[in-house]
Short mmCIF file of C-alpha atoms in Angstrom, two decimals:
data_model
loop_
_atom_site.label_atom_id
_atom_site.label_comp_id
_atom_site.label_asym_id
_atom_site.label_seq_id
_atom_site.Cartn_x
_atom_site.Cartn_y
_atom_site.Cartn_z
CA MET A 124 -13.81 -56.50 6.83
CA HIS A 125 -15.22 -53.17 5.91
CA LEU A 126 -14.24 -49.63 6.84
CA ARG A 127 -17.36 -47.90 5.49
CA SER A 128 -19.46 -47.23 8.64
CA THR A 129 -16.88 -46.76 11.48
CA ARG A 130 -13.81 -45.24 9.93
CA TYR A 131 -14.62 -41.72 10.92
CA ALA A 132 -17.35 -42.31 13.44
CA CYS A 133 -15.14 -41.63 16.42
CA LEU A 134 -13.69 -38.32 15.26
CA GLY A 135 -16.13 -36.25 17.27
CA ALA A 136 -15.73 -38.28 20.44
CA LEU A 137 -11.88 -38.15 20.15
CA ALA A 138 -11.97 -34.38 19.62
CA ALA A 139 -14.02 -34.08 22.72
CA LEU A 140 -11.33 -35.53 24.92
CA SER A 141 -9.67 -32.51 26.40
CA VAL A 142 -6.27 -31.47 27.57
CA THR A 143 -4.99 -27.94 27.30
CA ALA A 144 -2.58 -27.84 24.39
CA LEU A 145 -2.06 -26.98 20.77
CA THR A 146 -0.28 -29.23 18.24
CA ALA A 147 2.56 -28.70 15.74
CA CYS A 148 3.54 -30.16 12.43
CA GLY A 149 5.79 -33.08 12.64
CA GLY A 150 8.67 -34.10 10.41
CA SER A 151 12.34 -34.99 10.46
CA GLY A 152 13.61 -33.57 13.76
CA SER A 153 11.54 -32.29 16.67
CA ALA A 154 8.84 -29.65 16.53
CA SER A 155 5.99 -28.27 18.55
CA THR A 156 3.95 -25.20 19.26
CA SER A 157 2.01 -24.76 22.39
CA SER A 158 0.83 -22.09 24.87
CA GLY A 159 0.24 -22.57 28.60
CA SER A 160 -0.12 -26.00 30.20
CA SER A 161 0.09 -28.95 27.78
CA THR A 162 0.32 -32.67 27.49
CA VAL A 163 3.47 -33.40 25.56
CA VAL A 164 3.85 -36.61 23.58
CA GLY A 165 6.58 -37.87 21.34
CA VAL A 166 6.12 -39.59 18.00
CA ASP A 167 9.03 -41.15 16.23
CA TYR A 168 8.48 -41.69 12.54
CA PRO A 169 10.24 -44.85 11.42
CA ARG A 170 11.11 -43.65 7.95
CA SER A 171 10.07 -41.14 5.22
CA ASP A 172 11.19 -43.01 2.14
CA THR A 173 7.81 -44.65 1.33
CA ASP A 174 4.40 -43.27 0.36
CA PHE A 175 2.83 -45.23 3.19
CA TRP A 176 4.99 -43.77 5.90
CA ASN A 177 4.80 -40.29 4.38
CA SER A 178 1.00 -40.63 4.59
CA TYR A 179 1.25 -41.61 8.30
CA ILE A 180 3.48 -38.61 8.94
CA LYS A 181 0.93 -36.29 7.25
CA TYR A 182 -2.04 -37.68 9.33
CA THR A 183 -0.30 -37.54 12.72
CA PRO A 184 -0.40 -33.72 13.34
CA GLN A 185 -4.04 -33.71 12.23
CA PHE A 186 -5.05 -36.16 14.87
CA ALA A 187 -2.79 -34.60 17.50
CA LYS A 188 -4.67 -31.36 16.98
CA GLU A 189 -7.99 -33.08 17.44
CA LEU A 190 -6.82 -34.61 20.74
CA GLU A 191 -5.22 -31.34 21.82
CA LEU A 192 -1.86 -32.88 22.32
CA ASP A 193 1.49 -31.05 22.12
CA LEU A 194 3.45 -33.08 19.52
CA LYS A 195 7.19 -33.65 19.52
CA THR A 196 8.53 -35.61 16.52
CA THR A 197 11.66 -37.38 15.29
CA ASN A 198 12.46 -39.64 12.38
CA SER A 199 14.64 -42.68 13.10
CA GLN A 200 15.16 -43.47 9.38
CA ASN A 201 14.91 -47.30 9.85
CA ASP A 202 17.85 -47.17 12.31
CA VAL A 203 17.29 -48.68 15.79
CA ALA A 204 20.32 -46.77 17.15
CA LYS A 205 18.86 -43.53 16.02
CA LEU A 206 15.44 -44.48 17.52
CA THR A 207 17.18 -45.08 20.84
CA ALA A 208 18.82 -41.57 20.65
CA ASP A 209 15.46 -40.10 19.61
CA VAL A 210 13.89 -41.53 22.74
CA GLN A 211 16.59 -39.84 24.88
CA THR A 212 15.59 -36.63 23.20
CA PHE A 213 11.93 -37.18 24.08
CA ILE A 214 12.81 -37.93 27.70
CA SER A 215 14.84 -34.68 27.93
CA GLN A 216 11.81 -32.84 26.51
CA GLY A 217 9.54 -34.16 29.23
CA VAL A 218 7.16 -36.14 27.10
CA LYS A 219 4.31 -37.97 28.90
CA GLY A 220 4.11 -40.77 26.32
CA VAL A 221 5.87 -42.09 23.15
CA ALA A 222 4.53 -43.59 20.00
CA MET A 223 7.01 -45.47 17.82
CA ALA A 224 7.14 -48.00 15.00
CA PRO A 225 10.39 -49.95 15.64
CA GLN A 226 11.46 -51.71 12.40
CA ASP A 227 13.80 -54.04 14.37
CA THR A 228 11.38 -55.53 16.83
CA ALA A 229 14.03 -57.42 18.78
CA ALA A 230 16.61 -54.67 19.33
CA ILE A 231 14.10 -52.20 20.76
CA ALA A 232 13.71 -54.07 24.01
CA PRO A 233 16.33 -52.10 26.15
CA THR A 234 14.74 -48.78 25.10
CA LEU A 235 11.28 -50.02 26.08
CA ALA A 236 12.69 -51.11 29.42
CA GLN A 237 14.13 -47.61 30.03
CA LEU A 238 10.81 -45.95 29.21
CA GLU A 239 8.97 -48.41 31.49
CA ALA A 240 11.30 -47.59 34.37
CA LYS A 241 10.53 -43.89 33.86
CA LYS A 242 6.79 -44.63 33.76
CA ILE A 243 6.49 -43.19 30.21
CA PRO A 244 3.83 -45.26 28.31
CA VAL A 245 4.61 -46.44 24.87
CA VAL A 246 2.30 -47.24 21.92
CA SER A 247 3.93 -49.38 19.21
CA VAL A 248 2.55 -48.64 15.73
CA ASP A 249 2.56 -51.15 12.86
CA THR A 250 5.02 -53.44 14.63
CA ARG A 251 4.95 -55.45 17.83
CA PRO A 252 8.09 -55.74 19.99
CA ASP A 253 9.41 -59.31 20.33
CA THR A 254 9.98 -58.70 24.07
CA GLY A 255 9.27 -55.78 26.44
CA ASN A 256 6.09 -54.04 27.43
CA VAL A 257 4.06 -51.34 25.70
CA TYR A 258 0.71 -49.91 26.63
CA MET A 259 -0.89 -50.94 23.29
CA VAL A 260 0.10 -52.18 19.95
CA VAL A 261 -1.68 -50.52 17.07
CA ARG A 262 -1.46 -52.56 13.90
CA ALA A 263 -3.53 -54.62 11.58
CA ASP A 264 -3.52 -58.45 11.58
CA ASN A 265 -0.42 -58.95 9.47
CA ARG A 266 -0.99 -62.69 9.18
CA ALA A 267 -4.32 -61.79 7.44
CA TYR A 268 -2.34 -59.72 4.89
CA GLY A 269 -0.44 -62.82 3.86
CA GLU A 270 -3.61 -65.00 3.87
CA LYS A 271 -5.58 -62.58 1.76
CA ALA A 272 -2.76 -62.23 -0.75
CA CYS A 273 -2.56 -66.03 -0.94
CA GLN A 274 -6.33 -66.44 -1.46
CA PHE A 275 -6.34 -63.83 -4.14
CA LEU A 276 -3.43 -65.28 -6.15
CA GLY A 277 -4.49 -68.84 -5.52
CA THR A 278 -7.94 -68.05 -7.00
CA LYS A 279 -6.57 -66.11 -9.92
CA LEU A 280 -4.05 -68.81 -10.83
CA GLY A 281 -6.61 -71.63 -10.52
CA GLY A 282 -4.69 -73.34 -7.78
CA LYS A 283 -1.51 -74.10 -9.80
CA GLY A 284 1.53 -72.40 -11.17
CA LYS A 285 4.43 -70.27 -9.79
CA VAL A 286 4.54 -67.11 -7.75
CA VAL A 287 7.24 -64.86 -6.32
CA MET A 288 6.88 -63.48 -2.79
CA LEU A 289 8.93 -60.30 -2.26
CA GLN A 290 9.35 -60.44 1.46
CA GLY A 291 10.03 -57.54 3.84
CA ASP A 292 12.62 -57.67 6.54
CA LEU A 293 12.38 -60.89 8.51
CA ALA A 294 13.86 -59.05 11.51
CA SER A 295 10.45 -57.33 11.62
CA VAL A 296 7.40 -59.13 13.04
CA ASN A 297 5.48 -57.83 10.02
CA GLY A 298 7.77 -59.47 7.57
CA ARG A 299 7.67 -62.75 9.51
CA ASP A 300 3.84 -62.70 9.90
CA ARG A 301 3.16 -61.97 6.19
CA THR A 302 5.67 -64.56 5.06
CA GLU A 303 4.60 -67.33 7.38
CA ALA A 304 0.88 -66.80 6.71
CA PHE A 305 1.33 -66.70 2.97
CA ASN A 306 3.36 -69.88 2.92
CA ASP A 307 0.98 -71.67 5.39
CA CYS A 308 -2.03 -70.68 3.28
CA MET A 309 -0.45 -71.87 0.02
CA LYS A 310 0.60 -75.24 1.45
CA LYS A 311 -2.86 -75.81 2.87
CA ASN A 312 -5.07 -74.48 0.09
CA TYR A 313 -2.97 -74.38 -3.07
CA PRO A 314 -0.30 -77.14 -2.79
CA ASP A 315 0.28 -77.07 -6.60
CA ILE A 316 1.49 -73.46 -6.49
CA LYS A 317 5.30 -73.09 -6.16
CA VAL A 318 6.39 -70.08 -4.09
CA PHE A 319 9.74 -68.37 -4.60
CA GLY A 320 10.39 -66.48 -1.37
CA GLU A 321 12.85 -63.56 -1.77
CA ALA A 322 14.17 -61.63 1.23
CA THR A 323 14.37 -57.89 0.37
CA ASN A 324 14.82 -56.07 3.65
CA TRP A 325 12.09 -53.70 2.41
CA ASP A 326 14.42 -52.47 -0.25
CA GLY A 327 12.86 -51.72 -3.65
CA ALA A 328 16.02 -52.10 -5.64
CA VAL A 329 16.77 -55.51 -4.09
CA ALA A 330 13.19 -56.61 -4.72
CA ALA A 331 13.37 -55.55 -8.45
CA GLN A 332 16.68 -57.35 -8.95
CA LYS A 333 15.43 -60.60 -7.40
CA LEU A 334 12.20 -60.45 -9.38
CA GLN A 335 14.26 -59.99 -12.56
CA THR A 336 16.34 -63.00 -11.73
CA ASP A 337 13.34 -65.20 -10.93
CA LEU A 338 11.48 -64.23 -14.10
CA THR A 339 14.53 -65.00 -16.17
CA ALA A 340 14.94 -68.42 -14.61
CA HIS A 341 11.20 -69.13 -14.57
CA PRO A 342 9.42 -67.28 -17.34
CA ASP A 343 6.19 -69.07 -16.51
CA ILE A 344 5.77 -67.24 -13.17
CA LYS A 345 2.20 -65.88 -13.04
CA GLY A 346 1.96 -64.18 -9.76
CA VAL A 347 3.84 -61.69 -7.45
CA TYR A 348 3.10 -60.97 -3.85
CA MET A 349 4.80 -57.72 -2.69
CA GLN A 350 4.71 -57.47 1.12
CA SER A 351 4.70 -53.62 0.82
CA SER A 352 4.36 -50.89 -1.78
CA PHE A 353 8.13 -50.40 -1.46
CA ALA A 354 8.46 -52.86 -4.40
CA LEU A 355 5.72 -51.33 -6.58
CA SER A 356 7.83 -49.13 -8.92
CA GLY A 357 10.47 -51.73 -9.46
CA THR A 358 8.01 -54.53 -9.99
CA LEU A 359 6.16 -52.55 -12.68
CA GLN A 360 9.43 -51.66 -14.34
CA VAL A 361 10.57 -55.32 -14.41
CA LEU A 362 7.25 -56.52 -15.79
CA LYS A 363 7.32 -53.84 -18.51
CA GLN A 364 10.91 -54.78 -19.55
CA LYS A 365 9.78 -58.40 -19.83
CA GLY A 366 6.72 -57.50 -21.95
CA LEU A 367 4.51 -58.71 -19.08
CA LEU A 368 2.85 -55.39 -18.14
CA VAL A 369 -0.37 -56.14 -20.08
CA ASP A 370 -4.07 -56.07 -19.40
CA PRO A 371 -5.51 -58.65 -16.93
CA ASP A 372 -7.34 -60.44 -19.70
CA ASP A 373 -4.15 -60.97 -21.71
CA ASP A 374 -2.69 -64.53 -21.23
CA LYS A 375 0.77 -63.02 -20.56
CA HIS A 376 -0.56 -61.04 -17.53
CA VAL A 377 1.22 -61.58 -14.19
CA PHE A 378 -1.08 -61.13 -11.30
CA VAL A 379 0.29 -58.73 -8.65
CA VAL A 380 -0.99 -58.25 -5.12
CA SER A 381 0.59 -55.72 -2.73
CA ASN A 382 0.16 -54.49 0.81
CA ASP A 383 -0.45 -50.90 1.82
CA GLY A 384 -3.24 -49.22 -0.07
CA ILE A 385 -1.38 -46.08 -1.12
CA PRO A 386 -3.06 -43.89 -3.75
CA GLU A 387 -0.63 -45.12 -6.42
CA GLU A 388 -1.60 -48.74 -5.81
CA LEU A 389 -5.26 -47.89 -6.16
CA LYS A 390 -4.63 -46.06 -9.46
CA ASN A 391 -2.66 -49.02 -10.74
CA ILE A 392 -5.43 -51.45 -9.81
CA ALA A 393 -7.97 -49.37 -11.63
CA ALA A 394 -5.58 -49.20 -14.61
CA GLY A 395 -5.04 -53.01 -14.71
CA LYS A 396 -1.33 -52.75 -13.93
CA ILE A 397 -1.59 -54.57 -10.65
CA ASP A 398 -4.55 -56.55 -9.42
CA ALA A 399 -5.00 -56.19 -5.62
CA THR A 400 -3.69 -54.72 -2.39
CA VAL A 401 -4.51 -55.05 1.29
CA SER A 402 -5.23 -51.52 2.55
CA GLN A 403 -3.03 -50.91 5.60
CA PRO A 404 -4.76 -48.03 7.47
CA ALA A 405 -2.17 -45.26 7.66
CA ASP A 406 -4.81 -42.81 8.85
CA LEU A 407 -5.99 -45.10 11.62
CA TYR A 408 -2.51 -45.91 12.67
CA ALA A 409 -1.89 -42.24 13.34
CA LYS A 410 -5.33 -41.72 14.89
CA TYR A 411 -5.22 -44.58 17.43
CA ALA A 412 -1.58 -44.25 18.27
CA LEU A 413 -2.37 -40.86 19.72
CA TYR A 414 -5.71 -41.96 21.10
CA TYR A 415 -4.09 -44.71 23.16
CA LEU A 416 -1.25 -42.51 24.29
CA LYS A 417 -3.81 -40.02 25.69
CA ALA A 418 -5.73 -42.96 27.23
CA ALA A 419 -2.58 -44.21 28.90
CA ILE A 420 -1.78 -40.73 30.32
CA ASP A 421 -5.38 -40.44 31.58
CA GLY A 422 -4.97 -43.79 33.42
CA LYS A 423 -7.49 -45.75 31.30
CA THR A 424 -7.28 -49.46 30.84
CA PHE A 425 -8.49 -51.83 28.08
CA LYS A 426 -9.34 -55.51 27.79
CA PRO A 427 -9.45 -57.92 24.84
CA GLY A 428 -12.60 -57.78 22.75
CA LYS A 429 -14.39 -55.87 20.05
CA THR A 430 -13.88 -52.11 19.91
CA ASP A 431 -16.21 -49.27 18.89
CA HIS A 432 -14.12 -48.66 15.70
CA ASP A 433 -14.51 -51.94 13.73
CA SER A 434 -11.44 -53.71 15.31
CA THR A 435 -10.59 -56.31 17.91
CA ILE A 436 -8.18 -56.02 20.81
CA ILE A 437 -6.30 -59.29 21.40
CA GLN A 438 -3.92 -60.31 24.15
CA VAL A 439 -0.65 -61.24 22.45
CA ARG A 440 1.06 -62.34 25.66
CA GLU A 441 0.74 -61.51 29.38
CA GLY A 442 0.44 -57.80 29.74
CA LEU A 443 0.58 -56.98 25.97
CA LEU A 444 -2.56 -55.95 24.10
CA GLU A 445 -2.85 -55.34 20.34
CA ASP A 446 -5.68 -53.37 18.65
CA GLN A 447 -5.94 -55.12 15.25
CA LEU A 448 -7.44 -52.47 12.94
CA SER A 449 -9.45 -53.38 9.85
CA ALA A 450 -7.42 -53.87 6.64
CA PRO A 451 -9.52 -54.89 3.69
CA LEU A 452 -8.54 -56.64 0.40
CA VAL A 453 -8.94 -54.17 -2.48
CA THR A 454 -9.53 -55.22 -6.16
CA ALA A 455 -10.85 -53.72 -9.32
CA ASP A 456 -14.16 -55.58 -9.18
CA GLY A 457 -14.84 -55.76 -5.44
CA GLY A 458 -15.28 -59.52 -5.73
CA THR A 459 -14.69 -62.37 -3.33
CA TYR A 460 -11.57 -64.49 -3.59
CA GLY A 461 -11.16 -67.72 -1.68
CA GLY A 462 -13.85 -66.61 0.70
CA VAL A 463 -12.24 -63.19 1.20
CA PRO A 464 -14.44 -60.24 0.25
CA SER A 465 -12.78 -57.14 -1.29
CA LEU A 466 -13.62 -53.53 -1.74
CA LYS A 467 -13.39 -51.82 -5.16
CA SER A 468 -10.37 -49.70 -5.79
CA ASP A 469 -12.50 -46.49 -6.08
CA ASP A 470 -14.33 -47.04 -2.76
CA LYS A 471 -14.37 -43.71 -0.93
CA SER A 472 -14.00 -45.37 2.46
CA LEU A 473 -10.31 -46.17 1.64
CA TRP A 474 -7.85 -43.72 3.05
CA GLY A 475 -5.87 -43.91 -0.16
CA ASN A 476 -8.80 -42.25 -1.99
CA ASN A 477 -9.09 -39.51 0.59
CA LEU A 478 -5.56 -38.33 0.86
CA SER A 479 -5.22 -34.82 -0.60
#
């Protein structure tokens, strides 16, 4: 999958969609600026302790401005109870739609039911609720994340050896999808690779401690799959302590593949410190979360099928659609691994190379 031709093709069309409003910068707490009549939407940021989500936070006001939406923002800080309270704030502010990224995809159901009863459309970003209705889910195919990581490591290890998978939170559909897909792919394609799955709850310190333990018990581990860049700093520190942070052509090199595509990952790929990532589109998450909120408010409907922005809308279950945005594998050489093509880490189409 490639982002080259379509990533920014829709900007003009989106900007042409009109409602009378001005936008405001978002952040922790609620903020907006507007004059006259406006279409007010609420965006809850799920957290601000990772480079990926901080990038999403930075992009959101930009696209709100292009769509002429009046933006109210909160930050639920990975706490579903706070997200529920933030939604009550949005309701009191008279928002016409809400974008959120619930990290606990089961516990959000009552809040979704409340918003549905009030006829306030919801776009779920990055995560898909286990139950309950939303107007659209905006996320990439997270099973593909796990499969691409598997194919990359399987190819690099020659189909045998040991790898550690630093899982996210299995209460999240993303953590489950990435874990299940990675394991399924390994069992099917690389049965001689032993996978040590480590639950980390998206916590970098926990990931580092468990990686340290695994490498001590199994010094012949040759691969690491980090389900998010949350584990990047700790992983590099552990590898350095073990004398394993060496060039890719060194026999001691441990191959590392991540998920996110933040600038730091791209720099580390170019430097040979890690080997690959799957670029999760922070910019497109912000862009299409607001695009679909405006579409919902305008009464538009969508059906499964190809979109005009290099993605596919699928029907997850009755009444629930998901726009699966493109998320390419990124490597130093731009090669193909297990049939999966990759982009080079310096490719200018990657959002991580365009973030000022």
